[in-house]
Amino acid sequence: MTLKNIKFGASTWLWASPFTTETIEALFPRISQLGFDVVEIAVEDPTLIDVQKVKEGLDKYGLDVTICGAFGSSRDLTNESVEVQKNGLSYIEACLDICEELGVSFFAGPMYSAVGKARMLPPEQRKAEWDLAVKNLRNVCEMAENRGLEIALEPLNRFESDLVNTTDDALRMVKDINHSAAKVMIDSFHMSIEERDVESAIMAAGDKLVHVQVSENYRGAPGSGQTPWGAYKRGLEAINYEGVVSIESFTTQNVELAGAVCFWTPKADTQDDFAKDGLQFLKKWASN
């Protein structure tokens, strides 16, 4: 069997941080020439992006687009500060507006908490933070629904989050949110650390799975590490996945972001090589 109807994407984080209007001409032609169908824009600061110019760039270079978010401590929906929660909700709303303007059907990322928030908590505090995330994300789902959108919640590994680590965790949160706009995405890097069986995890996600990010177990180019690609393919085929498979990794050239994700050394000779080699592997993987 083959994954016939998927599209291949590349995250702007492979090359640049933050994404700005000026990044369009630097990256869109490159991503298109490398053979990708989709550019995945990592929105760190919505005010740095002229959405009309993004639209023009997508049309010019024949690219589709997905949007993912960046969730630092100032956007933590589980923070005890109401102001911090409001800031997170305002940021998400701005990203949802970008999605709507660009015709993207969902907004993706670990929006339930702050990345890097990893602590051993008493059960009652963990439940309180979980319930707060659920409450705020139900409001996010309402905002998304009003724009005809969905949200895709991304589980993170235990070193980056103590709230949602596995696909089962994300599905439990979706169930608790209890809103049709709440969906799930997966990232093979985090799954390499947290999942016992990636094929079963994907099958459990089923029609709730709306986006897939990939890199190797060490954040390198797909096909260069220990990731069980056969299991991913079997799982995605079993649920008839027809979305985007997007390469997400980083570069040591962006010091602030590299430090945040503990990305100390380059994973390829150049970032273009990373993207090219990863895409070549993924195309063979999907078609065999």
mmCIF file with all atom_site columns, N, CA, C and O in Angstrom, residues 1 6 19-21 36 47 52 62 68 77 80 116 128 150 156 164 188 203 207 227 248 260 273 279 286:
data_model
loop_
_atom_site.group_PDB
_atom_site.id
_atom_site.type_symbol
_atom_site.label_atom_id
_atom_site.label_alt_id
_atom_site.label_comp_id
_atom_site.label_asym_id
_atom_site.label_entity_id
_atom_site.label_seq_id
_atom_site.pdbx_PDB_ins_code
_atom_site.Cartn_x
_atom_site.Cartn_y
_atom_site.Cartn_z
_atom_site.occupancy
_atom_site.B_iso_or_equiv
_atom_site.pdbx_formal_charge
_atom_site.auth_seq_id
_atom_site.auth_comp_id
_atom_site.auth_asym_id
_atom_site.auth_atom_id
_atom_site.pdbx_PDB_model_num
ATOM 1   N N  . MET A 1 1   ? 0.833   -1.206 0.000  1.00 0.00 ? 1   MET A N  1
ATOM 2   C CA . MET A 1 1   ? 0.000   0.000  0.000  1.00 0.00 ? 1   MET A CA 1
ATOM 3   C C  . MET A 1 1   ? 0.866   1.254  0.000  1.00 0.00 ? 1   MET A C  1
ATOM 4   O O  . MET A 1 1   ? 2.027   1.203  0.375  1.00 0.00 ? 1   MET A O  1
ATOM 5   N N  . ILE A 1 6   ? -1.132  12.226 0.603  1.00 0.00 ? 6   ILE A N  1
ATOM 6   C CA . ILE A 1 6   ? -0.506  13.148 1.547  1.00 0.00 ? 6   ILE A CA 1
ATOM 7   C C  . ILE A 1 6   ? 0.315   14.197 0.803  1.00 0.00 ? 6   ILE A C  1
ATOM 8   O O  . ILE A 1 6   ? 0.694   14.010 -0.357 1.00 0.00 ? 6   ILE A O  1
ATOM 9   N N  . PHE A 1 19  ? 9.838   33.899 12.122 1.00 0.00 ? 19  PHE A N  1
ATOM 10  C CA . PHE A 1 19  ? 9.345   34.131 10.768 1.00 0.00 ? 19  PHE A CA 1
ATOM 11  C C  . PHE A 1 19  ? 8.800   35.546 10.692 1.00 0.00 ? 19  PHE A C  1
ATOM 12  O O  . PHE A 1 19  ? 8.033   35.981 11.549 1.00 0.00 ? 19  PHE A O  1
ATOM 13  N N  . THR A 1 20  ? 9.228   36.280 9.653  1.00 0.00 ? 20  THR A N  1
ATOM 14  C CA . THR A 1 20  ? 8.759   37.648 9.427  1.00 0.00 ? 20  THR A CA 1
ATOM 15  C C  . THR A 1 20  ? 8.365   37.799 7.963  1.00 0.00 ? 20  THR A C  1
ATOM 16  O O  . THR A 1 20  ? 8.582   36.893 7.139  1.00 0.00 ? 20  THR A O  1
ATOM 17  N N  . THR A 1 21  ? 7.819   38.946 7.629  1.00 0.00 ? 21  THR A N  1
ATOM 18  C CA . THR A 1 21  ? 7.468   39.225 6.233  1.00 0.00 ? 21  THR A CA 1
ATOM 19  C C  . THR A 1 21  ? 8.696   39.093 5.335  1.00 0.00 ? 21  THR A C  1
ATOM 20  O O  . THR A 1 21  ? 8.615   38.585 4.207  1.00 0.00 ? 21  THR A O  1
ATOM 21  N N  . PHE A 1 36  ? 8.943   20.662 -2.051 1.00 0.00 ? 36  PHE A N  1
ATOM 22  C CA . PHE A 1 36  ? 7.886   20.544 -1.057 1.00 0.00 ? 36  PHE A CA 1
ATOM 23  C C  . PHE A 1 36  ? 6.569   21.100 -1.594 1.00 0.00 ? 36  PHE A C  1
ATOM 24  O O  . PHE A 1 36  ? 6.548   21.997 -2.429 1.00 0.00 ? 36  PHE A O  1
ATOM 25  N N  . THR A 1 47  ? 2.677   39.930 14.903 1.00 0.00 ? 47  THR A N  1
ATOM 26  C CA . THR A 1 47  ? 2.799   41.312 14.445 1.00 0.00 ? 47  THR A CA 1
ATOM 27  C C  . THR A 1 47  ? 3.936   41.496 13.438 1.00 0.00 ? 47  THR A C  1
ATOM 28  O O  . THR A 1 47  ? 4.018   42.536 12.783 1.00 0.00 ? 47  THR A O  1
ATOM 29  N N  . GLN A 1 52  ? -1.105  39.376 3.912  1.00 0.00 ? 52  GLN A N  1
ATOM 30  C CA . GLN A 1 52  ? -1.339  39.553 2.481  1.00 0.00 ? 52  GLN A CA 1
ATOM 31  C C  . GLN A 1 52  ? -0.089  39.214 1.676  1.00 0.00 ? 52  GLN A C  1
ATOM 32  O O  . GLN A 1 52  ? -0.166  38.574 0.620  1.00 0.00 ? 52  GLN A O  1
ATOM 33  N N  . GLY A 1 62  ? 3.690   28.599 -5.609 1.00 0.00 ? 62  GLY A N  1
ATOM 34  C CA . GLY A 1 62  ? 2.893   27.385 -5.717 1.00 0.00 ? 62  GLY A CA 1
ATOM 35  C C  . GLY A 1 62  ? 2.907   26.512 -4.478 1.00 0.00 ? 62  GLY A C  1
ATOM 36  O O  . GLY A 1 62  ? 2.965   25.283 -4.569 1.00 0.00 ? 62  GLY A O  1
ATOM 37  N N  . CYS A 1 68  ? 1.722   26.698 12.743 1.00 0.00 ? 68  CYS A N  1
ATOM 38  C CA . CYS A 1 68  ? 1.895   26.181 14.094 1.00 0.00 ? 68  CYS A CA 1
ATOM 39  C C  . CYS A 1 68  ? 2.347   27.320 15.011 1.00 0.00 ? 68  CYS A C  1
ATOM 40  O O  . CYS A 1 68  ? 2.843   28.343 14.537 1.00 0.00 ? 68  CYS A O  1
ATOM 41  N N  . LEU A 1 77  ? -1.398  28.774 29.256 1.00 0.00 ? 77  LEU A N  1
ATOM 42  C CA . LEU A 1 77  ? -2.810  28.696 29.609 1.00 0.00 ? 77  LEU A CA 1
ATOM 43  C C  . LEU A 1 77  ? -3.054  28.019 30.951 1.00 0.00 ? 77  LEU A C  1
ATOM 44  O O  . LEU A 1 77  ? -4.178  28.012 31.448 1.00 0.00 ? 77  LEU A O  1
ATOM 45  N N  . GLU A 1 80  ? -1.118  30.412 36.861 1.00 0.00 ? 80  GLU A N  1
ATOM 46  C CA . GLU A 1 80  ? -2.090  30.902 37.854 1.00 0.00 ? 80  GLU A CA 1
ATOM 47  C C  . GLU A 1 80  ? -2.473  32.353 37.602 1.00 0.00 ? 80  GLU A C  1
ATOM 48  O O  . GLU A 1 80  ? -3.519  32.826 38.067 1.00 0.00 ? 80  GLU A O  1
ATOM 49  N N  . GLY A 1 116 ? 8.636   23.512 28.070 1.00 0.00 ? 116 GLY A N  1
ATOM 50  C CA . GLY A 1 116 ? 9.688   23.554 29.077 1.00 0.00 ? 116 GLY A CA 1
ATOM 51  C C  . GLY A 1 116 ? 9.175   23.478 30.498 1.00 0.00 ? 116 GLY A C  1
ATOM 52  O O  . GLY A 1 116 ? 9.960   23.462 31.452 1.00 0.00 ? 116 GLY A O  1
ATOM 53  N N  . ALA A 1 128 ? -5.495  20.365 38.735 1.00 0.00 ? 128 ALA A N  1
ATOM 54  C CA . ALA A 1 128 ? -5.926  21.757 38.616 1.00 0.00 ? 128 ALA A CA 1
ATOM 55  C C  . ALA A 1 128 ? -5.399  22.382 37.323 1.00 0.00 ? 128 ALA A C  1
ATOM 56  O O  . ALA A 1 128 ? -6.137  23.108 36.627 1.00 0.00 ? 128 ALA A O  1
ATOM 57  N N  . GLU A 1 150 ? -10.195 24.301 13.198 1.00 0.00 ? 150 GLU A N  1
ATOM 58  C CA . GLU A 1 150 ? -9.954  23.352 14.276 1.00 0.00 ? 150 GLU A CA 1
ATOM 59  C C  . GLU A 1 150 ? -8.612  23.660 14.919 1.00 0.00 ? 150 GLU A C  1
ATOM 60  O O  . GLU A 1 150 ? -7.837  24.463 14.389 1.00 0.00 ? 150 GLU A O  1
ATOM 61  N N  . LEU A 1 156 ? 4.114   16.606 23.762 1.00 0.00 ? 156 LEU A N  1
ATOM 62  C CA . LEU A 1 156 ? 5.557   16.836 23.836 1.00 0.00 ? 156 LEU A CA 1
ATOM 63  C C  . LEU A 1 156 ? 6.193   15.813 24.767 1.00 0.00 ? 156 LEU A C  1
ATOM 64  O O  . LEU A 1 156 ? 5.547   15.285 25.664 1.00 0.00 ? 156 LEU A O  1
ATOM 65  N N  . VAL A 1 164 ? 1.035   16.846 28.765 1.00 0.00 ? 164 VAL A N  1
ATOM 66  C CA . VAL A 1 164 ? 0.571   16.006 27.644 1.00 0.00 ? 164 VAL A CA 1
ATOM 67  C C  . VAL A 1 164 ? 1.800   15.437 26.936 1.00 0.00 ? 164 VAL A C  1
ATOM 68  O O  . VAL A 1 164 ? 2.482   16.153 26.201 1.00 0.00 ? 164 VAL A O  1
ATOM 69  N N  . SER A 1 188 ? 7.019   12.868 15.353 1.00 0.00 ? 188 SER A N  1
ATOM 70  C CA . SER A 1 188 ? 7.767   11.610 15.496 1.00 0.00 ? 188 SER A CA 1
ATOM 71  C C  . SER A 1 188 ? 8.929   11.732 16.479 1.00 0.00 ? 188 SER A C  1
ATOM 72  O O  . SER A 1 188 ? 9.308   10.735 17.114 1.00 0.00 ? 188 SER A O  1
ATOM 73  N N  . MET A 1 203 ? -3.226  4.678  15.279 1.00 0.00 ? 203 MET A N  1
ATOM 74  C CA . MET A 1 203 ? -4.542  4.081  15.068 1.00 0.00 ? 203 MET A CA 1
ATOM 75  C C  . MET A 1 203 ? -5.534  4.548  16.129 1.00 0.00 ? 203 MET A C  1
ATOM 76  O O  . MET A 1 203 ? -6.716  4.759  15.853 1.00 0.00 ? 203 MET A O  1
ATOM 77  N N  . ASP A 1 207 ? -9.491  9.415  13.296 1.00 0.00 ? 207 ASP A N  1
ATOM 78  C CA . ASP A 1 207 ? -9.906  10.608 12.559 1.00 0.00 ? 207 ASP A CA 1
ATOM 79  C C  . ASP A 1 207 ? -9.692  11.899 13.331 1.00 0.00 ? 207 ASP A C  1
ATOM 80  O O  . ASP A 1 207 ? -9.944  12.984 12.821 1.00 0.00 ? 207 ASP A O  1
ATOM 81  N N  . THR A 1 227 ? 14.169  5.849  13.702 1.00 0.00 ? 227 THR A N  1
ATOM 82  C CA . THR A 1 227 ? 12.709  5.912  13.699 1.00 0.00 ? 227 THR A CA 1
ATOM 83  C C  . THR A 1 227 ? 12.104  4.712  12.977 1.00 0.00 ? 227 THR A C  1
ATOM 84  O O  . THR A 1 227 ? 12.558  4.364  11.883 1.00 0.00 ? 227 THR A O  1
ATOM 85  N N  . GLU A 1 248 ? 9.937   18.920 10.675 1.00 0.00 ? 248 GLU A N  1
ATOM 86  C CA . GLU A 1 248 ? 10.223  19.985 11.630 1.00 0.00 ? 248 GLU A CA 1
ATOM 87  C C  . GLU A 1 248 ? 11.534  19.681 12.345 1.00 0.00 ? 248 GLU A C  1
ATOM 88  O O  . GLU A 1 248 ? 11.695  18.634 12.956 1.00 0.00 ? 248 GLU A O  1
ATOM 89  N N  . ALA A 1 260 ? 16.465  26.976 23.406 1.00 0.00 ? 260 ALA A N  1
ATOM 90  C CA . ALA A 1 260 ? 15.179  26.588 23.977 1.00 0.00 ? 260 ALA A CA 1
ATOM 91  C C  . ALA A 1 260 ? 14.862  25.115 23.719 1.00 0.00 ? 260 ALA A C  1
ATOM 92  O O  . ALA A 1 260 ? 14.225  24.456 24.543 1.00 0.00 ? 260 ALA A O  1
ATOM 93  N N  . ASP A 1 273 ? 20.437  20.727 2.643  1.00 0.00 ? 273 ASP A N  1
ATOM 94  C CA . ASP A 1 273 ? 20.718  19.291 2.536  1.00 0.00 ? 273 ASP A CA 1
ATOM 95  C C  . ASP A 1 273 ? 19.783  18.500 3.441  1.00 0.00 ? 273 ASP A C  1
ATOM 96  O O  . ASP A 1 273 ? 19.277  17.437 3.049  1.00 0.00 ? 273 ASP A O  1
ATOM 97  N N  . LEU A 1 279 ? 13.180  14.943 2.414  1.00 0.00 ? 279 LEU A N  1
ATOM 98  C CA . LEU A 1 279 ? 12.074  14.845 1.464  1.00 0.00 ? 279 LEU A CA 1
ATOM 99  C C  . LEU A 1 279 ? 12.258  13.662 0.524  1.00 0.00 ? 279 LEU A C  1
ATOM 100 O O  . LEU A 1 279 ? 11.299  12.935 0.229  1.00 0.00 ? 279 LEU A O  1
ATOM 101 N N  . ALA A 1 286 ? 6.653   6.912  1.387  1.00 0.00 ? 286 ALA A N  1
ATOM 102 C CA . ALA A 1 286 ? 5.197   6.974  1.157  1.00 0.00 ? 286 ALA A CA 1
ATOM 103 C C  . ALA A 1 286 ? 4.741   6.152  -0.035 1.00 0.00 ? 286 ALA A C  1
ATOM 104 O O  . ALA A 1 286 ? 3.616   5.665  -0.066 1.00 0.00 ? 286 ALA A O  1
#
